[in-house]
Amino acid sequence: MMRWGGLIVALAVPVVALAVPVELHYFWAATCPDCQVMKAYLRTLAADYPDLRIIEHEVAYSASEFRLMVDLAAAYGVTEVATPVVVVGDLASVGIGRAAELRIAEEVARCAAEGCESPLTRLHPVPIPPPDDEGAPPGSGSWGVALVFGLVAVLLVAWIVTR
């Protein structure tokens, strides 16, 4: 009997490991009554999808969260934004109602089955500029400038000490 128990556990562990997490961003305002309706709906949805990660952003009192909502909505092609806003997978939903709930549930189910990237990946990444001295000959660029200043400082100290 113990053999079968070990086999069942061994088979169950990979199934749990294969669960696909789903990232959902929920933008709401403390002064928004519709947001409370959406929040209650998202709680029931989370009960059906244990791997659903709901990330809440309160936008009424945080300029950075408001900016994130506007930028993310724009990345999804949404030009008019009002709370609540739900972003998951390929969906950005504004407002409440049965149609919005069904679209959100459908997208969460798709993401749970197929996997979806974080909605934040749609935001334009901040480009990292290449180093100033990339492709430059040795001794030039920012390293070259630092080397020259260091050499001048050493010579200046040596000159002062020997006087």
mmCIF file of C-alpha atoms in Angstrom:
data_model
loop_
_atom_site.group_PDB
_atom_site.id
_atom_site.type_symbol
_atom_site.label_atom_id
_atom_site.label_comp_id
_atom_site.label_asym_id
_atom_site.label_seq_id
_atom_site.Cartn_x
_atom_site.Cartn_y
_atom_site.Cartn_z
ATOM 1 C CA MET A 1 0.000 0.000 0.000
ATOM 2 C CA MET A 2 2.875 2.381 0.758
ATOM 3 C CA ARG A 3 4.218 1.875 -2.761
ATOM 4 C CA TRP A 4 1.008 3.157 -4.298
ATOM 5 C CA GLY A 5 0.947 6.149 -1.951
ATOM 6 C CA GLY A 6 4.455 7.129 -3.057
ATOM 7 C CA LEU A 7 3.517 6.682 -6.698
ATOM 8 C CA ILE A 8 0.424 8.852 -6.310
ATOM 9 C CA VAL A 9 2.460 11.593 -4.620
ATOM 10 C CA ALA A 10 5.156 11.341 -7.308
ATOM 11 C CA LEU A 11 2.544 11.736 -10.039
ATOM 12 C CA ALA A 12 0.681 14.555 -8.270
ATOM 13 C CA VAL A 13 3.731 16.772 -7.741
ATOM 14 C CA PRO A 14 4.382 17.376 -11.465
ATOM 15 C CA VAL A 15 0.710 18.279 -11.988
ATOM 16 C CA VAL A 16 0.958 20.953 -9.301
ATOM 17 C CA ALA A 17 4.238 22.182 -10.804
ATOM 18 C CA LEU A 18 2.585 22.512 -14.227
ATOM 19 C CA ALA A 19 -0.003 25.036 -12.978
ATOM 20 C CA VAL A 20 0.373 28.249 -14.985
ATOM 21 C CA PRO A 21 0.313 31.445 -12.921
ATOM 22 C CA VAL A 22 -1.825 34.250 -14.321
ATOM 23 C CA GLU A 23 -0.987 37.895 -13.604
ATOM 24 C CA LEU A 24 -3.929 40.305 -13.508
ATOM 25 C CA HIS A 25 -3.567 44.038 -12.826
ATOM 26 C CA TYR A 26 -6.551 45.720 -11.187
ATOM 27 C CA PHE A 27 -6.649 49.523 -11.168
ATOM 28 C CA TRP A 28 -9.161 51.022 -8.774
ATOM 29 C CA ALA A 29 -9.963 54.186 -6.833
ATOM 30 C CA ALA A 30 -11.031 54.443 -3.215
ATOM 31 C CA THR A 31 -13.828 56.818 -4.234
ATOM 32 C CA CYS A 32 -15.187 54.535 -6.987
ATOM 33 C CA PRO A 33 -18.291 52.453 -6.098
ATOM 34 C CA ASP A 34 -17.984 50.409 -9.317
ATOM 35 C CA CYS A 35 -14.503 49.402 -8.191
ATOM 36 C CA GLN A 36 -15.966 47.637 -5.153
ATOM 37 C CA VAL A 37 -18.253 45.633 -7.457
ATOM 38 C CA MET A 38 -15.274 44.612 -9.614
ATOM 39 C CA LYS A 39 -13.177 43.800 -6.547
ATOM 40 C CA ALA A 40 -15.887 41.419 -5.292
ATOM 41 C CA TYR A 41 -16.061 39.762 -8.713
ATOM 42 C CA LEU A 42 -12.278 39.336 -8.864
ATOM 43 C CA ARG A 43 -12.350 37.669 -5.429
ATOM 44 C CA THR A 44 -14.825 35.065 -6.718
ATOM 45 C CA LEU A 45 -12.721 34.579 -9.845
ATOM 46 C CA ALA A 46 -9.593 34.075 -7.724
ATOM 47 C CA ALA A 47 -11.395 31.313 -5.828
ATOM 48 C CA ASP A 48 -11.798 29.431 -9.132
ATOM 49 C CA TYR A 49 -8.190 30.041 -10.216
ATOM 50 C CA PRO A 50 -5.753 29.517 -7.324
ATOM 51 C CA ASP A 51 -2.827 30.570 -9.541
ATOM 52 C CA LEU A 52 -4.447 33.908 -10.376
ATOM 53 C CA ARG A 53 -2.264 36.684 -8.996
ATOM 54 C CA ILE A 54 -4.248 39.902 -8.662
ATOM 55 C CA ILE A 55 -2.037 42.966 -8.370
ATOM 56 C CA GLU A 56 -4.015 45.942 -7.115
ATOM 57 C CA HIS A 57 -3.159 49.537 -7.968
ATOM 58 C CA GLU A 58 -5.003 52.322 -6.121
ATOM 59 C CA VAL A 59 -4.910 55.270 -8.523
ATOM 60 C CA ALA A 60 -6.797 58.066 -6.747
ATOM 61 C CA TYR A 61 -4.001 58.885 -4.325
ATOM 62 C CA SER A 62 -0.924 57.769 -6.249
ATOM 63 C CA ALA A 63 0.312 59.644 -9.301
ATOM 64 C CA SER A 64 2.686 56.812 -10.227
ATOM 65 C CA GLU A 65 -0.089 54.187 -10.117
ATOM 66 C CA PHE A 66 -2.358 56.482 -12.167
ATOM 67 C CA ARG A 67 0.419 56.952 -14.730
ATOM 68 C CA LEU A 68 0.930 53.171 -14.879
ATOM 69 C CA MET A 69 -2.799 52.697 -15.547
ATOM 70 C CA VAL A 70 -2.800 55.264 -18.363
ATOM 71 C CA ASP A 71 0.408 53.903 -19.917
ATOM 72 C CA LEU A 72 -0.741 50.290 -19.730
ATOM 73 C CA ALA A 73 -4.163 51.154 -21.157
ATOM 74 C CA ALA A 74 -2.470 52.993 -24.031
ATOM 75 C CA ALA A 75 -0.266 49.945 -24.673
ATOM 76 C CA TYR A 76 -3.496 47.960 -25.112
ATOM 77 C CA GLY A 77 -5.015 50.593 -27.402
ATOM 78 C CA VAL A 78 -7.426 51.981 -24.795
ATOM 79 C CA THR A 79 -7.625 55.762 -25.069
ATOM 80 C CA GLU A 80 -10.385 56.599 -22.570
ATOM 81 C CA VAL A 81 -9.697 55.320 -19.088
ATOM 82 C CA ALA A 82 -11.898 55.330 -15.991
ATOM 83 C CA THR A 83 -11.765 53.026 -12.998
ATOM 84 C CA PRO A 84 -12.072 50.136 -12.634
ATOM 85 C CA VAL A 85 -9.569 48.845 -15.173
ATOM 86 C CA VAL A 86 -8.571 45.178 -15.388
ATOM 87 C CA VAL A 87 -5.620 44.104 -17.524
ATOM 88 C CA VAL A 88 -4.814 40.428 -18.067
ATOM 89 C CA GLY A 89 -3.286 38.555 -20.995
ATOM 90 C CA ASP A 90 -4.416 40.257 -24.204
ATOM 91 C CA LEU A 91 -7.354 42.036 -22.544
ATOM 92 C CA ALA A 92 -7.770 45.495 -21.064
ATOM 93 C CA SER A 93 -11.272 45.967 -19.666
ATOM 94 C CA VAL A 94 -12.688 49.284 -18.460
ATOM 95 C CA GLY A 95 -15.798 49.430 -16.274
ATOM 96 C CA ILE A 96 -18.122 46.812 -14.840
ATOM 97 C CA GLY A 97 -20.991 44.650 -16.000
ATOM 98 C CA ARG A 98 -21.682 41.079 -16.967
ATOM 99 C CA ALA A 99 -20.008 41.472 -20.369
ATOM 100 C CA ALA A 100 -16.805 42.756 -18.735
ATOM 101 C CA GLU A 101 -16.874 39.908 -16.213
ATOM 102 C CA LEU A 102 -17.293 37.302 -18.961
ATOM 103 C CA ARG A 103 -14.430 38.763 -21.019
ATOM 104 C CA ILE A 104 -12.170 38.786 -17.954
ATOM 105 C CA ALA A 105 -13.110 35.213 -16.990
ATOM 106 C CA GLU A 106 -12.528 34.022 -20.558
ATOM 107 C CA GLU A 107 -9.089 35.642 -20.727
ATOM 108 C CA VAL A 108 -8.066 34.311 -17.300
ATOM 109 C CA ALA A 109 -9.135 30.807 -18.388
ATOM 110 C CA ARG A 110 -7.133 31.135 -21.614
ATOM 111 C CA CYS A 111 -4.062 32.369 -19.753
ATOM 112 C CA ALA A 112 -4.375 29.588 -17.173
ATOM 113 C CA ALA A 113 -4.482 27.018 -19.986
ATOM 114 C CA GLU A 114 -1.964 28.495 -22.431
ATOM 115 C CA GLY A 115 0.101 30.871 -20.338
ATOM 116 C CA CYS A 116 0.335 34.627 -20.836
ATOM 117 C CA GLU A 117 3.070 37.168 -20.337
ATOM 118 C CA SER A 118 2.753 39.818 -17.685
ATOM 119 C CA PRO A 119 0.744 42.765 -19.005
ATOM 120 C CA LEU A 120 3.665 44.949 -17.970
ATOM 121 C CA THR A 121 5.739 43.493 -20.822
ATOM 122 C CA ARG A 122 3.660 45.620 -23.196
ATOM 123 C CA LEU A 123 5.131 48.775 -21.732
ATOM 124 C CA HIS A 124 8.082 50.125 -23.653
ATOM 125 C CA PRO A 125 11.269 49.079 -21.908
ATOM 126 C CA VAL A 126 13.607 51.828 -20.875
ATOM 127 C CA PRO A 127 16.527 51.588 -23.310
ATOM 128 C CA ILE A 128 19.926 51.149 -21.734
ATOM 129 C CA PRO A 129 22.405 53.327 -23.575
ATOM 130 C CA PRO A 130 25.633 51.649 -24.662
ATOM 131 C CA PRO A 131 28.793 52.641 -22.822
ATOM 132 C CA ASP A 132 30.393 55.840 -24.113
ATOM 133 C CA ASP A 133 33.591 54.069 -25.087
ATOM 134 C CA GLU A 134 32.023 51.147 -26.986
ATOM 135 C CA GLY A 135 34.105 50.536 -30.089
ATOM 136 C CA ALA A 136 36.470 53.388 -29.260
ATOM 137 C CA PRO A 137 40.216 52.897 -29.207
ATOM 138 C CA PRO A 138 41.800 52.143 -25.819
ATOM 139 C CA GLY A 139 42.361 55.200 -23.683
ATOM 140 C CA SER A 140 39.479 57.169 -25.166
ATOM 141 C CA GLY A 141 35.954 57.762 -23.949
ATOM 142 C CA SER A 142 34.913 57.842 -20.309
ATOM 143 C CA TRP A 143 37.635 55.411 -19.198
ATOM 144 C CA GLY A 144 40.207 57.471 -21.015
ATOM 145 C CA VAL A 145 38.991 60.681 -19.369
ATOM 146 C CA ALA A 146 39.079 59.056 -15.928
ATOM 147 C CA LEU A 147 42.570 57.755 -16.614
ATOM 148 C CA VAL A 148 43.803 61.195 -17.680
ATOM 149 C CA PHE A 149 42.291 62.892 -14.613
ATOM 150 C CA GLY A 150 43.788 60.245 -12.346
ATOM 151 C CA LEU A 151 47.216 60.674 -13.930
ATOM 152 C CA VAL A 152 47.012 64.472 -13.647
ATOM 153 C CA ALA A 153 46.016 64.176 -9.974
ATOM 154 C CA VAL A 154 48.962 61.871 -9.224
ATOM 155 C CA LEU A 155 51.399 64.195 -11.026
ATOM 156 C CA LEU A 156 49.984 67.222 -9.200
ATOM 157 C CA VAL A 157 50.363 65.551 -5.797
ATOM 158 C CA ALA A 158 53.901 64.429 -6.673
ATOM 159 C CA TRP A 159 54.810 67.961 -7.781
ATOM 160 C CA ILE A 160 53.401 69.483 -4.551
ATOM 161 C CA VAL A 161 55.210 66.947 -2.346
ATOM 162 C CA THR A 162 58.590 67.490 -4.043
ATOM 163 C CA ARG A 163 58.508 71.277 -3.772
#
